[in-house]
Amino acid sequence: MGRRRRRRPDPADAARALPEAIAALSRALPAAPSPETFRRAKFDRPEAAPALWRLLFRVLSPLPADGASASLALEAQARWVKSALRSQGYPRQALVQLPDEGFQGGRELLLALAWLLARGPLPERLLTQSRVRLGDEMPLCECEALASPGLPAPSVEAEGCVDIRHLQWLMGKLRLRWRNLMAGQQEQCALLGQIHAYTRGCHSDRSLGHLSVTETELLRDPEGGRQLLLQLETENARLEAALEWRRRELVFWQWMDTVLDACPPEASLPTFLPRIPKLGAGAAGLLVRELQALQEELRALQEELQEAVEARRAAWQAAVGGHGPEWRAARRALQTAVAQDLAALQRAWEQDEGRSRPHGPCRLVRTEARVPGGPGLWAAGVTEALRAREACLEAVLSQLQSQCRQELARLAGARPGLIWILPPAH
Amino acid sequence: MLPAECSRRLVAELRDALDSCAERQRQLEQSLRVSRRLLRAWEPAETPAPEPTPGPEINEETPSSACPPSPQDLKELELLTQALEKAVRVRKGLSKAGGVKARSPKSGSASSATRASAPPSTSRCAGSCALEAKPPRGVRHPWVPAKDLPGHRLLLVGDGPHMGQGARANKPEAGLRDQQIVPKAASQVPEAFTLKDKGALLRLPEAFRKAASRNARLWAQLSSMQTGDSVDAAAATAKTQFLQKMQTAAGQPSSMLSAAEVRRLQKACSLLRLRMREELMADPKDWTQEYRSLLTLEGLQALVGQCLHRLQEQQELRSVVVEQLQGPCPEGPPRAASPCGGDADPVWSPQLLLYSSTQELQTLAALRLRVAMLDQQVHLEKVLMAELLPLLSEQEPLGRPWLALCRAAHCLLCERGQRFLTVLRDEPADRLSPP
């Protein structure tokens, strides 16, 4: 890129480069404060804190529900930010100890922001979340859906005990909703197919060939089209800012080092860990249970292996006598072969399995072509992959169900004097 | 009745599931609304301001946004229509008579009339519907005298052979009825734009095209910067060092197991078990095979030990936890149930998914929803198991409540809430009373 910033920059350059880098960062992040705020934060000035709390809230929360989350008081936002950081494993305690009113601790907040920036491509990820979608997209996996649940409902209705029949009713309602959803989805696909077919040949981009609903809509409704254009241009500006940030970020990290050094050393309290939820509390409790189950399985496996190994080792020792020197060479060969074998096995679970599954949203393109003109997934291939996943999930579900059946049968069996008539298996 | 804590958790989970379903439904309904509207005839939108440069852009702009005609427009239109009608009549008469000479002065006057009204119309409705006036490539219907005239309403006028395919306007002889129709229809679009008929004529506006291509280019640049070798090594090192410094300054041990690692360990467990079974069932023929089998089993044992060790580390961490928090922890952070790994790289630009028929698309969409539903069902199943099974095993009394609970639990857990079992009490006496 033509910038010689690989070596240590001289002070005159640094004086200019840092504000520019921070300015680029401000422009790349959504709702970021001015570069001036960053500098004030380093010196722990109180006016910097609220802006940074809001920025952290915006950055950490999923797609903001318009108005609902923005209208949360600063205090509530501060609390939320603390818990979100904690659950990601944020190391510093000083942040948690900041008062909730949100007017102190600019420096700690700056450090938290830097921590988030260092861990992953944060501006890019935010841009991806709020990307302007020009095509008709179909997500192939549920990552985005899961990553943006609504903000936590501030007040979950504190219900008392419920009858299990209420649960059955809720399940039935859920089933019905899914059915409606699927029916609606079929209609939407039919409409999409029509729109794509009718606008064939319109798109300037040959690989697409036809217009999407968004594009057709902008032609139908010029006011909406103007807004879309504005959004696109805003996004372009942010993208350019993100690129500039990437080019200049080194000087920012050097500055953050100084900020960290300026902090007083943390008192070494007993280990501050992310909050471990009690057993049975929600999703994390589920994780705990899964871990326990896993541990038991592994222990059982270990015992079985131990038995087998001891038996065979003993048998081997008994029979081993009488092998000559060629035995030693053969033994070494066997050892390497087995080691390779096991390494391959280990790779099978260590390796990222994300590649195998289709991932992310895809833009739907209707085409008559039989040969792929460029990069793109074919619907047939994706359908196959989805069928495989469906089969896998069905298998898991059946396995869980049979586990339950066994358990319930065991419980029922313990109580004599009853006849259990199971529904006919279909 | 279920205990309070348990109830609260289960109801919360089910409501979560219902809410996410409702959200999908909401988005789907919005898309359906938009799509249906697009496939109907397009209403003329209120254009707030005419385009400043009508000239070169007449082709490209919105095809259907006719501005509401002003009274002057209406008058001119009526004049024009009358003139053209006259031309039609004359032409018809002439063609019957076989003479051509009389046509030119008439058509001359007609065209002068039209040309006179053309400029005002242009300036008023510059952006509107000249689309039909300029046939882009691939158009099937021939365009004739009306070609140079802006305003699609004039197209209604025309003789039989010059009218386009029947689909257009649905009324081929509308020209002769124009006198009645046009003044009234001038207040609405006389010929509505439908995607089916004229969809192929649409063109995206220039500004939008430029912005969209710039957008694509920027995304491509950004993604190559992230994943390519041009990643700034110095910045990467600086970041890692910063993180380490933060970590050591706080003195906290390494973070807990993530969901992805748990999945990995689960996979490891099942693979190891599979391998062990294979080895145990194999029958060694000679000492090399025996030895190899022995080594393999020992290796497997070592691997299992490693996994257990990793798990046990976490157990120890949990046992020394210190509750630092005041107040409850809001369930803010999302569920770590993402199958693709929570920290997967952001997807830069969507890939293309090519389909060839509506049927194919529908199958694909249905499958995707089914997978999502199954995912949710598996999760709910696990949650229900975790809550209900302990309850059932704890409760002692062999009363009706327990039986009812058991039956309901069986229904929920084993039959996806769809079928029930029957429980009969086996009385020693002759009568059997169902619970």
Short mmCIF file of C-alpha atoms in Angstrom, two decimals, chain A residues 1 6 80 83-84 86-87 89-93 96 111-112 114-115 117-119 121 124-125 127-128 131 134 137-143 145-147 149 152 157 159-164 166-168 170-171 173-175 177-178 180-182 184-196 198-204 206-208 211 213 215-223 226 228-229 232-233 235-236 239-240 242-243 246-247 249-250 253 256-257 260-261 266 269-276 280-283 286-291 294-295 297-299 301-302 304-306 308-309 312-313 316 323 327 330-331 334-335 337-338 341-342 345-346 348-350 353-354 357-368 370 375-380 382-383 386-387 389-390 393-394 396-397 400-401 403-405 407-408 410-412 415-424 426, chain B residues 1-4 7-11 13-15 17-19 21-22 24-25 28 31-32 34-39 42 45 47-48 51 60 62-65 137 195-196 199-205 207-209 211-212 214-215 218-219 221-222 225-226 232 234-235 238-239 242-243 245-247 249-253 256-257 259 262-269 271-273 275-277 279-280 282 284 287-288 290-301 303-308 311-312 315 317-318 320-325 329-335 337-340 343-348 350-358 360-389 392-393 395-398 402-406 408-426 432:
data_model
loop_
_atom_site.label_atom_id
_atom_site.label_comp_id
_atom_site.label_asym_id
_atom_site.label_seq_id
_atom_site.Cartn_x
_atom_site.Cartn_y
_atom_site.Cartn_z
CA MET A 1 0.00 0.00 0.00
CA ARG A 6 6.51 -1.19 9.31
CA TRP A 80 -25.55 -4.81 30.25
CA SER A 83 -22.29 -8.63 31.87
CA ALA A 84 -21.66 -9.06 28.18
CA ARG A 86 -17.83 -10.79 31.51
CA SER A 87 -19.39 -13.58 29.55
CA GLY A 89 -14.08 -13.52 29.39
CA TYR A 90 -12.91 -9.96 29.77
CA PRO A 91 -9.96 -10.08 32.18
CA ARG A 92 -9.96 -6.78 33.96
CA GLN A 93 -11.92 -6.33 37.14
CA VAL A 96 -16.84 -4.29 36.72
CA LEU A 111 -9.11 -0.60 27.25
CA ALA A 112 -12.24 -2.70 26.92
CA ALA A 114 -9.25 -2.08 22.47
CA TRP A 115 -9.57 -5.59 23.87
CA LEU A 117 -10.80 -4.77 18.67
CA ALA A 118 -7.76 -6.94 19.24
CA ARG A 119 -9.69 -10.16 19.54
CA PRO A 121 -12.25 -8.11 13.15
CA GLU A 124 -15.90 -5.71 9.73
CA ARG A 125 -18.17 -7.91 11.76
CA LEU A 127 -20.52 -3.94 9.00
CA THR A 128 -21.51 -7.44 8.03
CA ARG A 131 -24.98 -4.87 5.55
CA LEU A 134 -29.31 -5.98 -2.39
CA GLU A 137 -30.99 -13.85 0.40
CA MET A 138 -31.48 -17.22 1.90
CA PRO A 139 -29.43 -18.09 4.92
CA LEU A 140 -28.11 -21.61 4.79
CA CYS A 141 -27.28 -21.92 8.41
CA GLU A 142 -28.70 -20.36 11.49
CA CYS A 143 -25.67 -18.39 12.60
CA ALA A 145 -30.47 -15.88 13.33
CA LEU A 146 -28.90 -17.06 16.54
CA ALA A 147 -26.46 -14.22 16.75
CA PRO A 149 -31.81 -12.55 19.29
CA PRO A 152 -33.08 -9.41 26.64
CA GLU A 157 -43.04 -12.28 33.51
CA GLU A 159 -44.82 -16.69 36.61
CA GLY A 160 -45.42 -19.09 39.37
CA CYS A 161 -45.82 -22.79 39.00
CA VAL A 162 -47.36 -24.01 35.81
CA ASP A 163 -49.09 -27.20 35.01
CA ILE A 164 -47.35 -29.42 32.57
CA HIS A 166 -49.44 -25.52 29.80
CA LEU A 167 -46.17 -26.75 28.39
CA GLN A 168 -47.95 -29.17 26.14
CA LEU A 170 -47.09 -24.21 24.19
CA MET A 171 -45.50 -27.04 22.26
CA LYS A 173 -48.66 -23.74 19.49
CA LEU A 174 -45.06 -23.95 18.38
CA ARG A 175 -45.83 -26.78 16.01
CA ARG A 177 -46.46 -21.77 13.99
CA TRP A 178 -43.86 -23.80 12.17
CA ASN A 180 -47.76 -21.76 9.01
CA LEU A 181 -44.25 -20.60 8.45
CA MET A 182 -43.53 -23.38 6.03
CA GLY A 184 -45.91 -19.04 3.82
CA GLN A 185 -42.39 -19.81 2.77
CA GLN A 186 -43.60 -21.91 -0.16
CA GLU A 187 -45.69 -19.04 -1.40
CA GLN A 188 -42.80 -16.64 -1.08
CA CYS A 189 -40.60 -18.91 -3.13
CA ALA A 190 -43.18 -19.11 -5.87
CA LEU A 191 -43.43 -15.33 -5.98
CA LEU A 192 -39.68 -14.97 -6.00
CA GLY A 193 -39.41 -17.39 -8.85
CA GLN A 194 -41.86 -15.34 -10.85
CA ILE A 195 -40.17 -12.04 -10.17
CA HIS A 196 -36.81 -13.45 -11.11
CA TYR A 198 -39.93 -11.73 -15.37
CA THR A 199 -36.93 -9.50 -14.88
CA ARG A 200 -34.50 -11.65 -16.72
CA GLY A 201 -31.95 -9.77 -18.70
CA CYS A 202 -32.29 -6.54 -16.78
CA HIS A 203 -29.31 -6.57 -14.55
CA SER A 204 -26.13 -4.86 -15.56
CA ARG A 206 -24.22 -10.53 -16.16
CA SER A 207 -23.54 -13.10 -13.52
CA LEU A 208 -26.78 -12.19 -11.83
CA LEU A 211 -33.29 -8.25 -10.61
CA VAL A 213 -36.96 -8.01 -5.08
CA GLU A 215 -33.91 -3.87 -6.82
CA THR A 216 -37.31 -4.19 -8.41
CA GLU A 217 -38.84 -2.49 -5.43
CA LEU A 218 -36.53 0.44 -5.81
CA LEU A 219 -37.73 0.83 -9.35
CA ARG A 220 -41.33 0.71 -8.30
CA ASP A 221 -40.92 3.10 -5.43
CA PRO A 222 -38.41 5.83 -6.17
CA GLU A 223 -38.59 7.27 -2.69
CA ARG A 226 -33.48 7.01 -2.78
CA LEU A 228 -31.62 2.59 -0.35
CA LEU A 229 -29.10 4.59 -2.27
CA LEU A 232 -25.51 2.17 0.24
CA GLU A 233 -23.48 5.32 0.19
CA GLU A 235 -22.06 1.85 3.95
CA ASN A 236 -19.50 2.63 1.27
CA LEU A 239 -16.20 0.45 4.30
CA GLU A 240 -13.59 2.89 3.14
CA ALA A 242 -12.58 0.37 7.74
CA LEU A 243 -9.99 -0.13 5.02
CA ARG A 246 -6.69 -1.50 8.74
CA ARG A 247 -3.89 0.34 7.02
CA GLU A 249 -3.97 0.54 12.98
CA LEU A 250 -0.42 -0.23 14.07
CA TRP A 253 -1.84 -0.32 19.15
CA MET A 256 -2.86 1.60 23.55
CA ASP A 257 0.27 0.14 25.08
CA LEU A 260 -2.32 0.32 29.52
CA ASP A 261 0.91 1.33 31.15
CA GLU A 266 -4.62 -4.21 39.41
CA LEU A 269 -7.86 -10.21 44.27
CA PRO A 270 -8.79 -13.84 44.22
CA THR A 271 -9.35 -15.09 40.73
CA PHE A 272 -12.12 -13.26 39.01
CA LEU A 273 -13.84 -15.66 36.72
CA PRO A 274 -16.78 -15.30 34.47
CA ARG A 275 -19.86 -16.01 36.46
CA ILE A 276 -20.54 -19.70 36.65
CA GLY A 280 -29.92 -25.78 35.97
CA ALA A 281 -29.99 -22.13 35.12
CA GLY A 282 -30.85 -21.81 31.51
CA ALA A 283 -28.59 -22.40 28.57
CA LEU A 286 -27.41 -27.07 29.91
CA LEU A 287 -23.79 -26.75 29.00
CA VAL A 288 -22.79 -27.83 32.46
CA ARG A 289 -24.96 -30.90 32.20
CA GLU A 290 -23.51 -31.76 28.83
CA LEU A 291 -20.04 -31.46 30.25
CA LEU A 294 -19.28 -36.07 28.59
CA GLN A 295 -17.06 -36.58 31.56
CA GLU A 297 -18.69 -41.11 29.10
CA LEU A 298 -14.99 -40.47 28.94
CA ARG A 299 -14.45 -42.08 32.31
CA LEU A 301 -14.31 -45.32 28.13
CA GLN A 302 -11.14 -44.99 30.11
CA GLU A 304 -12.90 -50.13 29.49
CA LEU A 305 -9.66 -49.30 27.75
CA GLN A 306 -7.70 -49.84 30.89
CA ALA A 308 -8.43 -54.27 27.74
CA VAL A 309 -4.94 -52.85 27.78
CA ARG A 312 -3.44 -57.66 26.44
CA ARG A 313 -0.26 -56.29 27.86
CA TRP A 316 1.89 -60.00 25.37
CA HIS A 323 12.05 -62.71 19.34
CA TRP A 327 11.90 -57.79 16.21
CA ALA A 330 9.70 -54.22 13.33
CA ARG A 331 8.55 -52.84 16.64
CA LEU A 334 4.77 -50.53 14.16
CA GLN A 335 5.07 -47.76 16.67
CA ALA A 337 2.52 -46.56 12.06
CA VAL A 338 0.23 -46.55 15.06
CA ASP A 341 -2.91 -43.57 12.72
CA LEU A 342 -3.85 -41.97 16.01
CA LEU A 345 -7.83 -39.79 14.30
CA GLN A 346 -7.10 -36.80 16.46
CA ALA A 348 -10.64 -35.77 12.67
CA TRP A 349 -12.08 -34.02 15.68
CA GLU A 350 -9.62 -31.18 16.09
CA GLU A 353 -15.68 -28.67 10.59
CA GLY A 354 -17.07 -25.37 9.53
CA ARG A 357 -21.30 -27.25 5.95
CA PRO A 358 -22.74 -24.54 3.76
CA HIS A 359 -22.45 -21.38 5.71
CA GLY A 360 -23.83 -17.92 5.61
CA PRO A 361 -26.48 -16.21 3.56
CA CYS A 362 -26.61 -16.74 -0.17
CA ARG A 363 -28.03 -14.58 -2.88
CA LEU A 364 -30.61 -16.40 -4.94
CA VAL A 365 -30.07 -16.34 -8.66
CA ARG A 366 -32.32 -17.99 -11.16
CA THR A 367 -30.48 -19.38 -14.11
CA GLU A 368 -31.02 -21.64 -17.03
CA ARG A 370 -26.16 -25.92 -16.75
CA PRO A 375 -18.27 -19.14 -8.34
CA GLY A 376 -21.56 -20.09 -6.87
CA LEU A 377 -23.39 -22.88 -5.18
CA TRP A 378 -25.84 -25.04 -6.99
CA ALA A 379 -29.20 -25.55 -5.37
CA ALA A 380 -28.98 -29.28 -5.94
CA VAL A 382 -27.03 -27.46 -1.16
CA THR A 383 -30.20 -29.51 -1.03
CA LEU A 386 -29.30 -30.02 3.91
CA ARG A 387 -30.83 -33.46 3.57
CA ARG A 389 -28.04 -32.50 8.02
CA GLU A 390 -31.73 -33.23 8.37
CA LEU A 393 -30.63 -34.20 13.34
CA GLU A 394 -33.44 -36.72 13.08
CA VAL A 396 -30.01 -37.28 17.24
CA LEU A 397 -33.60 -36.60 18.12
CA LEU A 400 -32.61 -38.68 22.70
CA GLN A 401 -36.17 -39.89 22.58
CA GLN A 403 -33.02 -42.47 25.94
CA CYS A 404 -36.05 -40.84 27.51
CA ARG A 405 -38.16 -43.87 26.83
CA GLU A 407 -35.46 -43.81 31.53
CA LEU A 408 -39.21 -43.50 31.83
CA ARG A 410 -37.14 -47.70 34.28
CA LEU A 411 -39.02 -45.30 36.49
CA ALA A 412 -42.31 -46.89 35.61
CA ARG A 415 -43.56 -48.85 40.51
CA PRO A 416 -45.44 -52.04 40.21
CA GLY A 417 -49.13 -52.39 39.73
CA LEU A 418 -49.43 -50.36 36.55
CA ILE A 419 -49.82 -51.27 32.94
CA TRP A 420 -48.28 -48.93 30.45
CA ILE A 421 -49.75 -48.98 26.99
CA LEU A 422 -47.54 -47.16 24.58
CA PRO A 423 -48.95 -45.39 21.58
CA PRO A 424 -48.47 -47.36 18.40
CA HIS A 426 -45.65 -45.25 13.27
CA MET B 1 -47.87 -28.70 38.99
CA LEU B 2 -44.24 -28.15 38.39
CA PRO B 3 -42.03 -26.35 40.88
CA ALA B 4 -41.60 -22.64 40.36
CA SER B 7 -41.64 -23.81 35.45
CA ARG B 8 -40.03 -20.49 34.91
CA ARG B 9 -37.15 -21.95 33.00
CA LEU B 10 -39.22 -24.21 30.82
CA VAL B 11 -41.76 -21.56 30.01
CA GLU B 13 -37.39 -21.65 26.79
CA LEU B 14 -40.65 -22.37 25.04
CA ARG B 15 -41.49 -18.70 24.80
CA ALA B 17 -38.76 -20.69 20.68
CA LEU B 18 -42.20 -19.22 19.99
CA ASP B 19 -40.76 -15.73 19.72
CA CYS B 21 -40.74 -18.43 15.18
CA ALA B 22 -42.90 -15.32 15.34
CA ARG B 24 -39.43 -15.38 11.21
CA GLN B 25 -43.10 -15.18 10.43
CA LEU B 28 -41.75 -13.60 5.90
CA SER B 31 -41.42 -10.11 2.16
CA LEU B 32 -44.70 -11.57 0.98
CA VAL B 34 -43.56 -6.64 -0.98
CA SER B 35 -43.48 -9.46 -3.50
CA ARG B 36 -47.21 -9.53 -3.99
CA ARG B 37 -47.26 -5.81 -4.53
CA LEU B 38 -44.54 -6.11 -7.12
CA LEU B 39 -46.42 -8.70 -9.09
CA TRP B 42 -47.80 -0.92 -10.18
CA ALA B 45 -46.10 6.82 -7.09
CA THR B 47 -42.93 11.83 -7.72
CA PRO B 48 -41.90 14.65 -5.40
CA GLU B 51 -35.55 14.91 -12.55
CA GLU B 60 -33.46 4.64 -17.41
CA THR B 62 -38.57 4.54 -13.05
CA PRO B 63 -40.92 3.13 -15.55
CA SER B 64 -44.11 3.53 -13.77
CA SER B 65 -44.01 6.68 -11.75
CA ARG B 137 -33.43 -4.46 -27.18
CA LEU B 195 -43.89 -6.95 -14.10
CA LYS B 196 -45.07 -9.90 -16.10
CA GLY B 199 -40.35 -6.68 -16.45
CA ALA B 200 -37.69 -7.32 -19.01
CA LEU B 201 -37.58 -3.65 -19.89
CA LEU B 202 -36.55 -2.39 -16.53
CA ARG B 203 -33.21 -0.82 -15.99
CA LEU B 204 -31.57 0.12 -12.75
CA PRO B 205 -30.72 3.77 -12.31
CA ALA B 207 -26.44 6.23 -9.55
CA PHE B 208 -27.55 3.05 -7.94
CA ARG B 209 -25.50 0.89 -10.25
CA ALA B 211 -22.95 2.72 -5.76
CA ALA B 212 -23.65 -1.00 -5.88
CA ARG B 214 -18.42 0.33 -5.59
CA ASN B 215 -19.95 -1.47 -2.65
CA LEU B 218 -14.99 -2.38 -1.30
CA TRP B 219 -16.26 -5.57 0.27
CA GLN B 221 -11.02 -5.40 -0.87
CA LEU B 222 -11.90 -5.71 2.77
CA MET B 225 -7.23 -7.68 3.34
CA GLN B 226 -8.47 -9.90 6.12
CA ASP B 232 -0.03 -6.55 8.46
CA ALA B 234 3.31 -5.94 12.77
CA ALA B 235 -0.22 -5.02 13.64
CA ALA B 238 0.99 -5.77 18.39
CA LYS B 239 -2.52 -6.99 18.98
CA PHE B 242 -1.63 -6.21 23.87
CA LEU B 243 -4.01 -9.03 24.67
CA LYS B 245 -0.54 -7.81 28.55
CA MET B 246 -4.17 -7.33 29.44
CA GLN B 247 -4.37 -10.93 30.53
CA ALA B 249 -2.19 -7.60 34.23
CA ALA B 250 -5.36 -9.18 35.48
CA GLY B 251 -3.78 -12.46 36.52
CA GLN B 252 -6.67 -14.56 35.37
CA PRO B 253 -6.23 -18.13 34.21
CA MET B 256 -13.46 -21.61 30.05
CA LEU B 257 -14.45 -24.19 27.56
CA ALA B 259 -19.29 -24.60 23.22
CA VAL B 262 -17.31 -29.13 24.03
CA ARG B 263 -18.57 -30.28 20.68
CA ARG B 264 -15.08 -31.20 19.68
CA LEU B 265 -14.62 -33.24 22.81
CA GLN B 266 -17.93 -34.96 22.24
CA LYS B 267 -16.88 -35.84 18.76
CA ALA B 268 -13.55 -37.05 20.11
CA CYS B 269 -15.32 -39.26 22.60
CA LEU B 271 -14.66 -41.41 17.58
CA LEU B 272 -12.48 -42.90 20.28
CA ARG B 273 -15.20 -45.25 21.35
CA ARG B 275 -12.11 -47.04 17.32
CA MET B 276 -11.88 -48.95 20.54
CA ARG B 277 -14.73 -51.22 19.54
CA GLU B 279 -9.85 -52.90 17.93
CA LEU B 280 -11.51 -55.05 20.52
CA ALA B 282 -10.63 -57.52 15.59
CA PRO B 284 -5.19 -60.65 15.61
CA TRP B 287 2.12 -61.25 16.81
CA THR B 288 2.56 -58.12 14.68
CA GLU B 290 -1.41 -58.31 18.28
CA TYR B 291 1.27 -55.85 19.10
CA ARG B 292 -0.20 -53.25 16.83
CA SER B 293 -3.57 -53.67 18.45
CA LEU B 294 -2.00 -53.32 21.86
CA LEU B 295 -0.20 -50.15 20.88
CA THR B 296 -3.38 -48.72 19.43
CA LEU B 297 -5.33 -49.38 22.56
CA GLU B 298 -2.65 -47.79 24.66
CA GLY B 299 -2.64 -44.78 22.38
CA LEU B 300 -6.39 -44.49 22.66
CA GLN B 301 -6.09 -44.66 26.40
CA LEU B 303 -5.94 -39.68 24.18
CA VAL B 304 -8.90 -40.31 26.43
CA GLY B 305 -6.72 -39.29 29.34
CA GLN B 306 -5.94 -36.01 27.61
CA CYS B 307 -9.58 -35.23 27.04
CA LEU B 308 -10.45 -36.05 30.62
CA LEU B 311 -12.37 -31.47 31.31
CA GLN B 312 -11.09 -31.82 34.81
CA GLN B 315 -14.01 -28.68 36.97
CA LEU B 317 -11.82 -23.83 37.93
CA ARG B 318 -15.47 -24.06 38.65
CA VAL B 320 -12.96 -21.95 43.09
CA VAL B 321 -15.34 -19.51 41.54
CA VAL B 322 -15.84 -16.28 43.36
CA GLU B 323 -19.12 -14.54 42.95
CA GLN B 324 -18.12 -11.02 42.00
CA LEU B 325 -21.37 -9.80 40.77
CA CYS B 329 -26.91 -11.57 35.25
CA PRO B 330 -29.24 -10.67 32.42
CA GLU B 331 -29.45 -13.34 29.78
CA GLY B 332 -27.82 -11.00 27.38
CA PRO B 333 -25.21 -12.96 25.52
CA PRO B 334 -26.65 -15.24 22.91
CA ARG B 335 -26.96 -18.99 23.14
CA ALA B 337 -25.71 -23.30 20.08
CA SER B 338 -24.54 -22.13 16.72
CA PRO B 339 -23.57 -25.15 14.69
CA CYS B 340 -21.04 -23.33 12.62
CA ASP B 343 -16.53 -17.28 16.26
CA ALA B 344 -16.74 -18.08 12.61
CA ASP B 345 -15.43 -15.35 10.40
CA PRO B 346 -18.02 -12.89 9.29
CA VAL B 347 -19.33 -13.73 5.88
CA TRP B 348 -18.09 -10.96 3.72
CA PRO B 350 -23.06 -13.50 0.12
CA GLN B 351 -22.30 -16.28 -2.28
CA LEU B 352 -24.55 -16.93 -5.21
CA LEU B 353 -27.01 -19.75 -4.98
CA LEU B 354 -28.12 -20.83 -8.41
CA TYR B 355 -31.44 -22.50 -8.91
CA SER B 356 -33.25 -23.34 -12.09
CA SER B 357 -36.89 -23.81 -11.23
CA THR B 358 -39.39 -22.67 -8.68
CA GLU B 360 -36.13 -26.49 -6.76
CA LEU B 361 -36.24 -23.29 -4.78
CA GLN B 362 -39.26 -24.42 -2.82
CA THR B 363 -37.65 -27.73 -1.94
CA LEU B 364 -34.54 -25.96 -0.79
CA ALA B 365 -36.42 -23.45 1.32
CA ALA B 366 -38.60 -26.15 2.87
CA LEU B 367 -35.54 -28.20 3.78
CA ARG B 368 -33.82 -25.24 5.32
CA LEU B 369 -36.81 -24.51 7.53
CA ARG B 370 -37.06 -28.14 8.46
CA VAL B 371 -33.43 -28.20 9.55
CA ALA B 372 -33.97 -25.08 11.63
CA MET B 373 -37.03 -26.62 13.21
CA LEU B 374 -35.22 -29.85 14.00
CA ASP B 375 -32.38 -27.90 15.53
CA GLN B 376 -34.84 -26.17 17.78
CA GLN B 377 -36.55 -29.44 18.62
CA VAL B 378 -33.30 -31.08 19.62
CA HIS B 379 -32.49 -28.17 21.87
CA LEU B 380 -35.93 -28.23 23.47
CA GLU B 381 -35.70 -31.96 23.92
CA LYS B 382 -32.47 -31.61 25.82
CA VAL B 383 -33.90 -28.85 27.98
CA LEU B 384 -37.02 -30.83 28.76
CA MET B 385 -35.01 -33.91 29.58
CA ALA B 386 -32.80 -31.95 31.88
CA GLU B 387 -35.73 -30.56 33.79
CA LEU B 388 -38.38 -33.25 33.75
CA LEU B 389 -36.47 -36.46 34.26
CA LEU B 392 -39.88 -37.65 37.96
CA SER B 393 -37.19 -39.63 39.65
CA GLN B 395 -41.00 -37.60 43.35
CA GLU B 396 -41.97 -40.53 45.44
CA PRO B 397 -45.71 -40.72 45.92
CA LEU B 398 -47.47 -43.05 43.59
CA TRP B 402 -47.11 -38.35 39.53
CA LEU B 403 -48.80 -40.53 36.95
CA ALA B 404 -50.18 -37.54 35.13
CA LEU B 405 -46.75 -35.98 35.12
CA CYS B 406 -45.20 -39.16 33.87
CA ALA B 408 -47.29 -35.90 30.02
CA ALA B 409 -43.54 -36.17 30.20
CA HIS B 410 -43.60 -39.23 28.03
CA CYS B 411 -45.72 -37.40 25.53
CA LEU B 412 -43.44 -34.41 25.43
CA LEU B 413 -40.18 -36.22 25.49
CA CYS B 414 -40.78 -39.31 23.46
CA GLU B 415 -43.52 -38.49 21.07
CA ARG B 416 -42.81 -34.84 20.26
CA GLY B 417 -45.96 -33.92 22.06
CA GLN B 418 -48.14 -35.67 19.58
CA ARG B 419 -49.20 -38.95 21.07
CA PHE B 420 -50.08 -40.13 24.51
CA LEU B 421 -49.70 -43.37 26.29
CA THR B 422 -52.28 -44.94 28.49
CA VAL B 423 -51.68 -46.02 32.02
CA LEU B 424 -53.85 -48.59 33.61
CA ARG B 425 -53.78 -49.53 37.18
CA ASP B 426 -53.47 -53.23 37.60
CA LEU B 432 -59.53 -51.90 36.02
#
